[in-house]
Short mmCIF file of C-alpha atoms and ligand atoms in Angstrom, two decimals:
data_model
loop_
_atom_site.label_atom_id
_atom_site.label_comp_id
_atom_site.label_asym_id
_atom_site.label_seq_id
_atom_site.Cartn_x
_atom_site.Cartn_y
_atom_site.Cartn_z
CA MET A 1 0.00 0.00 0.00
CA ILE A 2 1.41 3.36 -1.01
CA ASN A 3 -0.15 6.79 -0.82
CA VAL A 4 0.17 7.70 -4.52
CA ALA A 5 -1.77 10.93 -4.01
CA LEU A 6 1.24 12.28 -2.12
CA LEU A 7 3.68 11.64 -4.97
CA PRO A 8 3.63 15.23 -6.37
CA ALA A 9 4.09 16.61 -2.82
CA LEU A 10 7.02 14.24 -2.22
CA HIS A 11 8.71 15.22 -5.50
CA SER A 12 8.39 18.90 -4.63
CA HIS A 13 9.61 18.25 -1.06
CA LEU A 14 12.72 16.46 -2.36
CA ALA A 15 13.30 19.32 -4.81
CA TRP A 16 13.03 21.76 -1.89
CA TRP A 17 15.88 19.86 -0.24
CA GLY A 18 17.84 20.31 -3.49
CA LEU A 19 17.58 16.65 -4.52
CA ARG A 20 17.37 15.60 -8.16
CA GLN A 21 16.16 12.36 -9.65
CA PHE A 22 18.61 10.65 -12.02
CA THR A 23 18.17 7.56 -14.16
CA SER A 24 21.65 7.63 -15.68
CA ASP A 25 24.90 7.10 -13.76
CA GLU A 26 26.71 9.22 -16.32
CA ALA A 27 24.48 12.24 -15.72
CA TYR A 28 24.55 11.75 -11.96
CA PHE A 29 28.35 11.48 -11.73
CA GLN A 30 28.79 14.44 -14.03
CA TRP A 31 26.68 16.54 -11.66
CA GLN A 32 28.69 15.16 -8.74
CA ARG A 33 31.98 16.21 -10.43
CA GLU A 34 30.60 19.65 -11.28
CA THR A 35 29.42 20.23 -7.73
CA LEU A 36 32.11 18.70 -5.56
CA SER A 37 35.83 19.30 -5.78
CA PRO A 38 38.22 16.36 -6.31
CA ALA A 39 39.44 16.83 -2.73
CA GLU A 40 35.88 16.69 -1.35
CA LEU A 41 35.18 13.56 -3.38
CA THR A 42 38.34 11.85 -2.17
CA THR A 43 37.49 12.65 1.45
CA LEU A 44 33.93 11.40 1.02
CA HIS A 45 35.03 8.15 -0.60
CA ARG A 46 37.46 7.59 2.26
CA GLN A 47 34.71 8.26 4.81
CA VAL A 48 32.32 5.88 3.04
CA GLU A 49 34.98 3.16 3.16
CA GLN A 50 35.71 3.82 6.84
CA LYS A 51 31.99 3.74 7.62
CA ARG A 52 31.64 0.40 5.84
CA ARG A 53 34.47 -1.23 7.76
CA GLY A 54 34.63 0.83 10.88
CA SER A 55 33.11 1.73 14.19
CA SER A 56 30.06 3.80 15.11
CA ALA A 57 32.41 6.80 15.46
CA ASP A 58 33.41 6.43 11.78
CA GLU A 59 29.76 6.25 10.87
CA VAL A 60 29.01 9.48 12.73
CA VAL A 61 31.95 11.18 10.96
CA PHE A 62 30.45 10.15 7.62
CA TYR A 63 26.89 11.27 8.42
CA ASN A 64 28.18 14.56 9.81
CA ALA A 65 30.06 15.17 6.55
CA THR A 66 26.93 14.57 4.44
CA THR A 67 25.22 17.60 5.98
CA ASP A 68 27.41 20.17 4.27
CA PRO A 69 24.85 22.20 2.25
CA HIS A 70 26.54 21.58 -1.06
CA ILE A 71 27.35 17.91 -0.40
CA LEU A 72 23.89 17.06 0.96
CA PRO A 73 21.84 17.35 -2.28
CA VAL A 74 24.43 15.48 -4.35
CA LEU A 75 24.86 12.63 -1.94
CA TYR A 76 21.23 12.16 -0.98
CA SER A 77 20.04 12.40 -4.61
CA GLN A 78 21.37 8.85 -5.01
CA ARG A 79 18.59 7.84 -2.60
CA TYR A 80 15.87 9.72 -4.47
CA ASP A 81 13.93 6.58 -5.45
CA TYR A 82 14.43 5.17 -1.95
CA TYR A 83 12.67 8.28 -0.58
CA LEU A 84 9.80 7.76 -3.01
CA ALA A 85 9.46 4.06 -2.12
CA ILE A 86 9.66 4.52 1.65
CA GLY A 87 8.10 7.98 1.99
CA LEU A 88 4.87 6.94 0.25
CA ARG A 89 4.61 3.65 2.16
CA VAL A 90 5.21 5.23 5.55
CA ALA A 91 2.85 8.11 4.80
CA ALA A 92 0.13 5.56 4.03
CA ARG A 93 0.55 4.06 7.51
CA ILE A 94 0.75 7.18 9.67
CA GLY A 95 -3.04 6.88 10.01
CA GLU A 96 -4.21 6.92 13.61
CA GLY A 97 -0.78 7.72 15.08
CA ARG A 98 -0.63 11.00 17.02
CA SER A 99 2.96 11.06 18.29
CA ILE A 100 5.46 9.67 15.87
CA LEU A 101 9.11 8.94 16.55
CA ASP A 102 11.51 8.69 13.62
CA VAL A 103 14.60 6.84 14.83
CA GLY A 104 17.86 7.46 12.98
CA CYS A 105 16.16 10.26 11.07
CA GLY A 106 19.42 11.59 9.56
CA VAL A 107 19.05 15.15 8.22
CA GLY A 108 15.27 14.71 8.42
CA ILE A 109 14.40 14.58 4.71
CA LEU A 110 11.57 12.11 5.30
CA THR A 111 10.68 13.34 8.80
CA THR A 112 10.02 16.84 7.51
CA PHE A 113 7.96 15.39 4.66
CA TYR A 114 5.72 13.50 7.10
CA ALA A 115 5.45 16.57 9.35
CA ARG A 116 4.39 18.72 6.38
CA GLN A 117 1.74 16.20 5.33
CA TYR A 118 0.31 15.67 8.82
CA PRO A 119 0.28 19.07 10.59
CA ASP A 120 -2.08 17.77 13.33
CA LYS A 121 0.39 15.10 14.47
CA THR A 122 3.62 15.58 16.37
CA PHE A 123 6.93 14.18 15.19
CA VAL A 124 10.23 13.65 16.96
CA GLY A 125 13.36 12.74 15.01
CA ILE A 126 16.39 11.35 16.81
CA ASP A 127 19.84 10.69 15.44
CA ARG A 128 23.34 10.31 16.85
CA SER A 129 24.95 12.51 14.19
CA PRO A 130 25.03 16.03 15.74
CA ALA A 131 25.48 17.75 12.37
CA SER A 132 22.50 15.84 10.91
CA ILE A 133 20.31 16.99 13.79
CA ALA A 134 21.51 20.59 13.45
CA ARG A 135 20.69 20.54 9.74
CA ALA A 136 17.27 18.94 10.40
CA GLN A 137 16.43 21.62 12.99
CA GLU A 138 17.54 24.41 10.69
CA TYR A 139 15.58 23.16 7.65
CA ALA A 140 12.44 22.42 9.71
CA LYS A 141 12.57 26.01 10.89
CA VAL A 142 12.92 27.35 7.35
CA LEU A 143 9.93 25.20 6.38
CA GLY A 144 7.99 26.79 9.25
CA LEU A 145 7.24 23.42 10.85
CA THR A 146 6.03 23.64 14.45
CA ASN A 147 5.00 19.99 14.83
CA VAL A 148 8.47 18.44 14.61
CA GLN A 149 11.43 18.37 16.98
CA PHE A 150 14.86 16.89 16.49
CA GLU A 151 17.12 15.59 19.21
CA CYS A 152 20.70 14.36 19.08
CA LEU A 153 20.71 11.01 20.84
CA ASP A 154 22.57 7.74 20.42
CA LEU A 155 20.07 4.95 20.94
CA ASP A 156 22.93 2.63 21.91
CA GLU A 157 23.90 4.93 24.77
CA THR A 158 20.69 6.58 25.96
CA PRO A 159 17.07 5.44 25.92
CA PRO A 160 14.75 8.09 24.42
CA THR A 161 12.15 9.39 26.86
CA CYS A 162 9.28 10.47 24.60
CA SER A 163 6.37 8.05 24.42
CA SER A 164 5.10 7.26 21.00
CA ASP A 165 2.27 5.44 19.28
CA LEU A 166 4.12 5.03 16.00
CA ILE A 167 7.85 4.40 15.72
CA LEU A 168 9.54 4.63 12.35
CA ALA A 169 12.88 2.92 11.84
CA THR A 170 13.94 2.99 8.21
CA HIS A 171 17.55 2.08 7.42
CA ALA A 172 18.38 2.86 11.01
CA LEU A 173 18.54 -0.24 13.22
CA VAL A 174 20.80 -2.73 11.42
CA GLN A 175 23.66 -0.60 10.18
CA ALA A 176 26.09 -3.56 10.25
CA GLU A 177 25.86 -4.15 6.52
CA GLN A 178 28.73 -6.63 6.43
CA ASP A 179 27.28 -8.91 9.09
CA PRO A 180 26.39 -12.22 7.39
CA GLY A 181 23.68 -13.06 9.94
CA ILE A 182 23.06 -16.56 11.24
CA PRO A 183 24.02 -19.57 9.10
CA SER A 184 21.54 -22.41 8.58
CA ARG A 185 21.84 -25.66 10.60
CA CYS A 186 23.45 -27.50 7.70
CA TRP A 187 24.19 -26.99 3.99
CA ASN A 188 21.04 -28.91 2.95
CA THR A 189 18.48 -26.90 4.89
CA PHE A 190 17.42 -23.26 5.13
CA GLU A 191 16.30 -23.73 8.73
CA ARG A 192 18.02 -22.00 11.60
CA ALA A 193 18.24 -23.84 14.90
CA GLY A 194 16.13 -22.41 17.70
CA GLU A 195 19.21 -22.06 19.94
CA SER A 196 19.41 -18.77 21.77
CA GLN A 197 23.20 -18.24 21.60
CA PRO A 198 23.58 -17.43 17.85
CA GLN A 199 20.57 -15.11 18.12
CA ALA A 200 22.02 -13.36 21.18
CA ASP A 201 25.38 -13.01 19.39
CA PHE A 202 23.70 -11.48 16.32
CA GLU A 203 21.71 -9.03 18.45
CA ARG A 204 24.86 -7.99 20.33
CA ARG A 205 27.14 -7.75 17.27
CA THR A 206 24.70 -5.63 15.27
CA GLY A 207 23.34 -3.68 18.26
CA ILE A 208 19.74 -4.55 17.27
CA GLY A 209 18.98 -6.10 20.68
CA THR A 210 19.55 -2.97 22.74
CA ARG A 211 17.91 -0.76 20.13
CA LEU A 212 14.74 -2.85 20.01
CA ASP A 213 14.58 -3.17 23.81
CA ARG A 214 14.66 0.61 24.11
CA LEU A 215 12.18 1.27 21.33
CA SER A 216 9.67 -1.35 22.38
CA ALA A 217 9.74 0.09 25.93
CA LEU A 218 8.57 3.43 24.49
CA LEU A 219 5.72 2.06 22.44
CA SER A 220 2.22 2.50 23.85
CA ALA A 221 -0.05 -0.57 24.27
CA GLN A 222 -1.80 0.10 20.95
CA GLY A 223 1.42 1.34 19.39
CA ARG A 224 2.72 0.35 15.96
CA MET A 225 6.15 0.27 14.47
CA VAL A 226 7.49 0.45 10.92
CA VAL A 227 10.79 -1.35 10.35
CA PHE A 228 12.67 -1.35 7.09
CA GLU A 229 16.27 -2.54 7.08
CA LYS A 230 18.83 -4.10 4.75
CA THR A 231 17.89 -7.60 5.80
CA ARG A 232 16.78 -9.20 2.58
CA GLN A 233 19.15 -12.19 2.88
CA LEU A 234 17.53 -15.02 4.82
CA ALA A 235 20.52 -15.23 7.16
CA ARG A 236 19.82 -11.64 8.30
CA ARG A 237 16.04 -11.65 7.90
CA ILE A 238 15.49 -14.58 10.26
CA PRO A 239 17.40 -13.13 13.24
CA LEU A 240 15.79 -9.70 12.70
CA GLN A 241 12.33 -11.30 12.70
CA ARG A 242 13.14 -13.37 15.78
CA ALA A 243 14.41 -10.24 17.53
CA LEU A 244 11.14 -8.41 16.73
CA ALA A 245 8.95 -11.34 17.81
CA ALA A 246 10.90 -11.65 21.07
CA ARG A 247 9.91 -8.03 21.88
CA ASP A 248 6.24 -8.95 21.55
CA LEU A 249 5.92 -7.32 18.14
CA GLY A 250 3.66 -9.07 15.64
CA LEU A 251 2.92 -8.58 11.96
CA ILE A 252 -0.07 -6.35 11.17
CA GLU A 253 0.32 -6.97 7.45
CA GLN A 254 2.38 -9.21 5.19
CA PRO A 255 5.95 -7.90 4.96
CA GLU A 256 6.79 -6.43 1.59
CA LEU A 257 10.07 -6.80 -0.30
CA ILE A 258 10.93 -3.53 -1.97
CA ARG A 259 12.90 -2.90 -5.13
CA TYR A 260 14.07 0.61 -6.01
CA ARG A 261 16.84 2.23 -8.00
CA LEU A 262 19.99 3.88 -6.71
CA VAL A 263 20.39 5.82 -9.96
CA GLU A 264 21.10 2.83 -12.27
CA GLU A 265 21.75 0.19 -9.64
CA ILE A 266 18.81 -1.94 -8.53
CA ALA A 267 18.41 -2.31 -4.78
CA ASP A 268 16.43 -5.29 -3.49
CA ASP A 269 15.76 -4.27 0.02
CA GLY A 270 13.65 -4.74 3.10
CA PRO A 271 11.30 -6.35 3.94
CA PHE A 272 9.04 -3.48 4.96
CA TYR A 273 7.32 -4.49 8.22
CA LEU A 274 4.31 -2.94 9.93
CA LEU A 275 4.23 -4.28 13.47
CA GLY A 276 1.92 -4.07 16.42
CA ARG A 277 2.15 -5.01 20.04
CA GLY A 278 0.87 -8.19 21.52
CA LYS A 279 -0.69 -11.42 20.56
CA SER A 280 -3.54 -9.97 18.51
CA TYR A 281 -1.36 -9.97 15.43
CA GLN A 282 -1.13 -13.57 14.43
CA LEU A 283 0.32 -13.38 10.92
CA HIS A 284 2.95 -15.99 10.43
CA TRP A 285 6.66 -15.00 10.42
CA ASP A 286 7.97 -16.56 7.25
CA GLU A 287 11.43 -18.10 7.62
CA SER A 288 11.61 -19.68 4.17
CA PRO A 289 13.60 -18.29 1.24
CA GLU A 290 11.69 -15.79 -0.84
CA PRO A 291 10.25 -16.95 -4.18
CA ASP A 292 13.05 -16.82 -6.74
CA GLU A 293 13.67 -16.80 -10.46
CA GLY A 294 14.81 -20.42 -10.62
CA GLY A 295 11.47 -21.36 -12.08
CA PRO A 296 9.74 -24.71 -11.90
CA PHE A 297 11.67 -27.71 -13.08
CA ASP A 298 10.25 -29.02 -16.35
CA ARG A 299 11.61 -32.46 -17.31
CA ALA A 300 10.13 -32.28 -20.77
CA LYS A 301 11.91 -28.99 -21.43
CA LEU A 302 15.17 -30.40 -20.15
CA LYS A 303 15.26 -32.98 -22.92
CA THR A 304 14.90 -30.49 -25.76
CA SER A 305 18.43 -29.50 -26.51
CA SER A 306 19.22 -25.82 -26.62
CA THR A 307 20.45 -24.07 -29.76
CA ASP A 308 23.58 -23.09 -27.81
CA SER A 309 25.70 -26.25 -27.72
CA ASP A 310 27.65 -24.98 -24.69
CA ALA A 311 24.53 -24.36 -22.63
CA PRO A 312 23.83 -26.86 -19.84
CA LEU A 313 20.58 -28.82 -19.90
CA TYR A 314 19.52 -27.03 -16.75
CA GLU A 315 21.00 -24.35 -14.50
CA ASN A 316 19.67 -22.78 -11.33
CA HIS A 317 21.58 -20.38 -9.06
CA TRP A 318 18.71 -19.77 -6.64
CA PRO A 319 17.51 -21.42 -3.44
CA SER A 320 14.84 -23.26 -5.48
CA ALA A 321 17.76 -25.34 -6.90
CA GLN A 322 17.60 -27.34 -3.67
CA ARG A 323 14.07 -28.60 -4.39
CA VAL A 324 15.08 -29.55 -7.94
CA TRP A 325 18.18 -31.39 -6.66
CA GLU A 326 16.06 -33.25 -4.09
CA GLN A 327 13.68 -34.37 -6.84
CA LEU A 328 16.25 -35.67 -9.33
CA HIS A 329 15.45 -39.27 -10.33
CA GLU A 330 17.65 -42.28 -9.65
CA LYS A 331 20.37 -40.11 -8.15
CA HIS A 332 23.77 -41.76 -7.98
CA LEU A 333 26.57 -39.94 -6.19
CA LEU A 334 29.97 -39.89 -7.94
CA LYS A 335 31.90 -37.70 -5.48
CA GLU A 336 31.16 -35.21 -2.73
CA ALA A 337 33.00 -32.95 -0.31
CA THR A 338 31.85 -30.83 2.61
CA ARG A 339 34.14 -28.34 4.25
CA GLN A 340 34.17 -25.41 6.61
CA GLU A 341 35.03 -22.09 4.89
CA PRO A 342 37.30 -19.56 6.66
CA ASP A 343 34.30 -17.25 7.21
CA GLY A 344 32.47 -20.00 9.12
CA ARG A 345 30.04 -21.13 6.46
CA GLN A 346 29.80 -24.80 5.56
CA LEU A 347 30.13 -25.60 1.86
CA HIS A 348 29.01 -28.79 0.18
CA VAL A 349 29.69 -29.80 -3.40
CA GLU A 350 28.69 -32.98 -5.15
CA LEU A 351 28.96 -34.53 -8.57
CA GLY A 352 26.39 -37.11 -9.45
CA GLN A 353 24.44 -38.83 -12.12
CA ALA A 354 20.68 -38.99 -12.40
CA GLU A 355 18.10 -39.87 -15.01
CA GLU A 356 18.09 -36.23 -16.01
CA GLY A 357 21.84 -36.12 -16.70
CA VAL A 358 25.13 -35.51 -14.89
CA TYR A 359 24.79 -32.86 -12.25
CA LEU A 360 26.94 -30.62 -10.07
CA TYR A 361 25.32 -29.31 -6.91
CA CYS A 362 26.79 -26.71 -4.55
CA ALA A 363 25.14 -25.53 -1.36
CA ASN A 364 26.25 -23.57 1.68
CA THR A 365 24.88 -22.53 5.03
CA LEU A 366 24.37 -18.94 3.88
CA ASP A 367 21.57 -20.14 1.58
CA GLN A 368 23.49 -20.13 -1.70
CA ARG A 369 22.58 -22.95 -4.05
CA GLN A 370 23.71 -23.92 -7.52
CA LEU A 371 22.62 -26.84 -9.67
CA VAL A 372 23.96 -27.53 -13.16
CA ILE A 373 22.85 -30.53 -15.26
CA VAL A 374 24.59 -31.55 -18.51
CA GLU A 375 24.53 -34.53 -20.88
CA LEU A 376 26.54 -37.61 -19.96
CA ALA A 377 29.06 -36.80 -22.71
CA ARG A 378 30.06 -33.61 -20.90
CA THR A 379 30.83 -35.19 -17.54
CA VAL A 380 34.49 -34.10 -17.81
CA MET A 381 33.48 -30.45 -17.77
CA LEU A 382 31.53 -30.84 -14.52
CA GLU A 383 34.39 -32.87 -13.04
CA ALA A 384 36.72 -29.95 -13.73
CA TYR A 385 34.29 -27.53 -12.01
CA TYR A 386 34.02 -29.93 -9.10
CA GLN A 387 37.83 -30.01 -8.70
CA GLU A 388 38.03 -26.22 -8.88
CA ILE A 389 35.49 -25.83 -6.10
CA VAL A 390 37.02 -28.54 -3.92
CA SER A 391 40.49 -26.99 -4.27
CA GLY A 392 39.05 -23.60 -3.28
CA ALA A 393 39.64 -21.89 -6.63
CA PRO A 394 37.47 -18.78 -7.10
C1 LIG B 401 20.94 5.50 6.33
S1 LIG B 401 20.53 6.80 7.43
C2 LIG B 401 18.78 6.69 7.34
C3 LIG B 401 18.08 8.01 7.52
C4 LIG B 401 16.57 7.92 7.42
N1 LIG B 401 15.99 7.08 8.45
C5 LIG B 401 16.10 7.46 6.07
O1 LIG B 401 15.30 6.50 6.00
O2 LIG B 401 16.50 8.05 5.08
C6 LIG B 401 20.89 6.06 9.00
C7 LIG B 401 20.86 7.04 10.16
O3 LIG B 401 20.74 6.30 11.39
C8 LIG B 401 21.54 6.96 12.36
N2 LIG B 401 21.85 6.03 13.42
C9 LIG B 401 22.50 4.84 13.31
N3 LIG B 401 22.63 4.26 14.51
C10 LIG B 401 22.05 5.08 15.41
C11 LIG B 401 21.88 5.03 16.84
N4 LIG B 401 22.35 4.03 17.55
N5 LIG B 401 21.26 6.07 17.44
C12 LIG B 401 20.78 7.10 16.71
N6 LIG B 401 20.93 7.22 15.37
C13 LIG B 401 21.54 6.21 14.73
C14 LIG B 401 22.75 7.43 11.57
O4 LIG B 401 23.43 8.48 12.24
C15 LIG B 401 22.11 7.88 10.25
O5 LIG B 401 21.79 9.24 10.24
#
């Protein structure tokens, strides 16, 4: 559900902030080069890198730097389509809420949009980047907004005190983008064990545990919460969902996977969750892999040989490859190996023969699957791939 009626208002709001919508990388980077000096660009790239690898202090340095009035429009224009996707979805759910908290609000681009659209509701934006909060306060003042306040606060250090009946957390709670999440029990299943230790470790490593404890303590009995994070991979989605459920938050609606553009790059993000307190929300938390592009396995199609003589009979690089592998007929294993990778994941590879042909199957505990089937005459090719994988070649 999106509030399409607000689209023109959102475009003009983003333009007010100086943001431009680009569909071409070339045009975007040209504008970036025209606007920012080479020295500014070098510094920004360094700060982005440090943020990616570094501590929360590095992250604050980066977000502070983005608030410079001539850096801000250029940098945040990359997120233009993100603002459209999230702004319209959140606006459609502000509904009954009267006091709304936007956690990790940044410079307040979306917070000020919501405050403009809903003048009878009160908004509080919090963020740990002091320069972002200063910029948000300044721009809210210029916009003449009296229903929004911004406060510099690090949720990891200090619990917010305002009570709220709607909490918004969009790209704010799971900043640890490199964290792989929790591996599955074994290479041949997508299930995660119910053990509490890996979950506790994930919540501590990413900081999500403390953040959710503090936010859920603020939420009124009828309160709702919007959560949208970079947790599309199953290994991250499952622990996030378990963390939410453990704080007595249930699904009000089916979570939505969201695709948007970062100029030319496609971002597959989310899911977008609308959550409510208590047991009244009984929608099921889905812990299975999302539907993928592997497509159903069609034996009849497999037999018709492709016009490309190099093409395999069948190839699937998606989680659905596991179901196809399980259903191969008269499977006969030729060789297999299972090993522990340096990053902790377990990798399995096997070469086998089935009625459908000779197959190579790879699977790991971070939900990656690959199945290739070729004619018997091309067994040597799959053997070579098998050896490459077993010897750890890229
Ligand atoms: C990617 S920006 C997202 C901004 C905004 N929510 C949006 O959807 O565009 C993430 C923001 O979260 C803030 N943040 C991250 N961890 C935080 C914490 N522990 N306490 C307060 N703010 C935090 C960062 O400073 C940054 O401004």
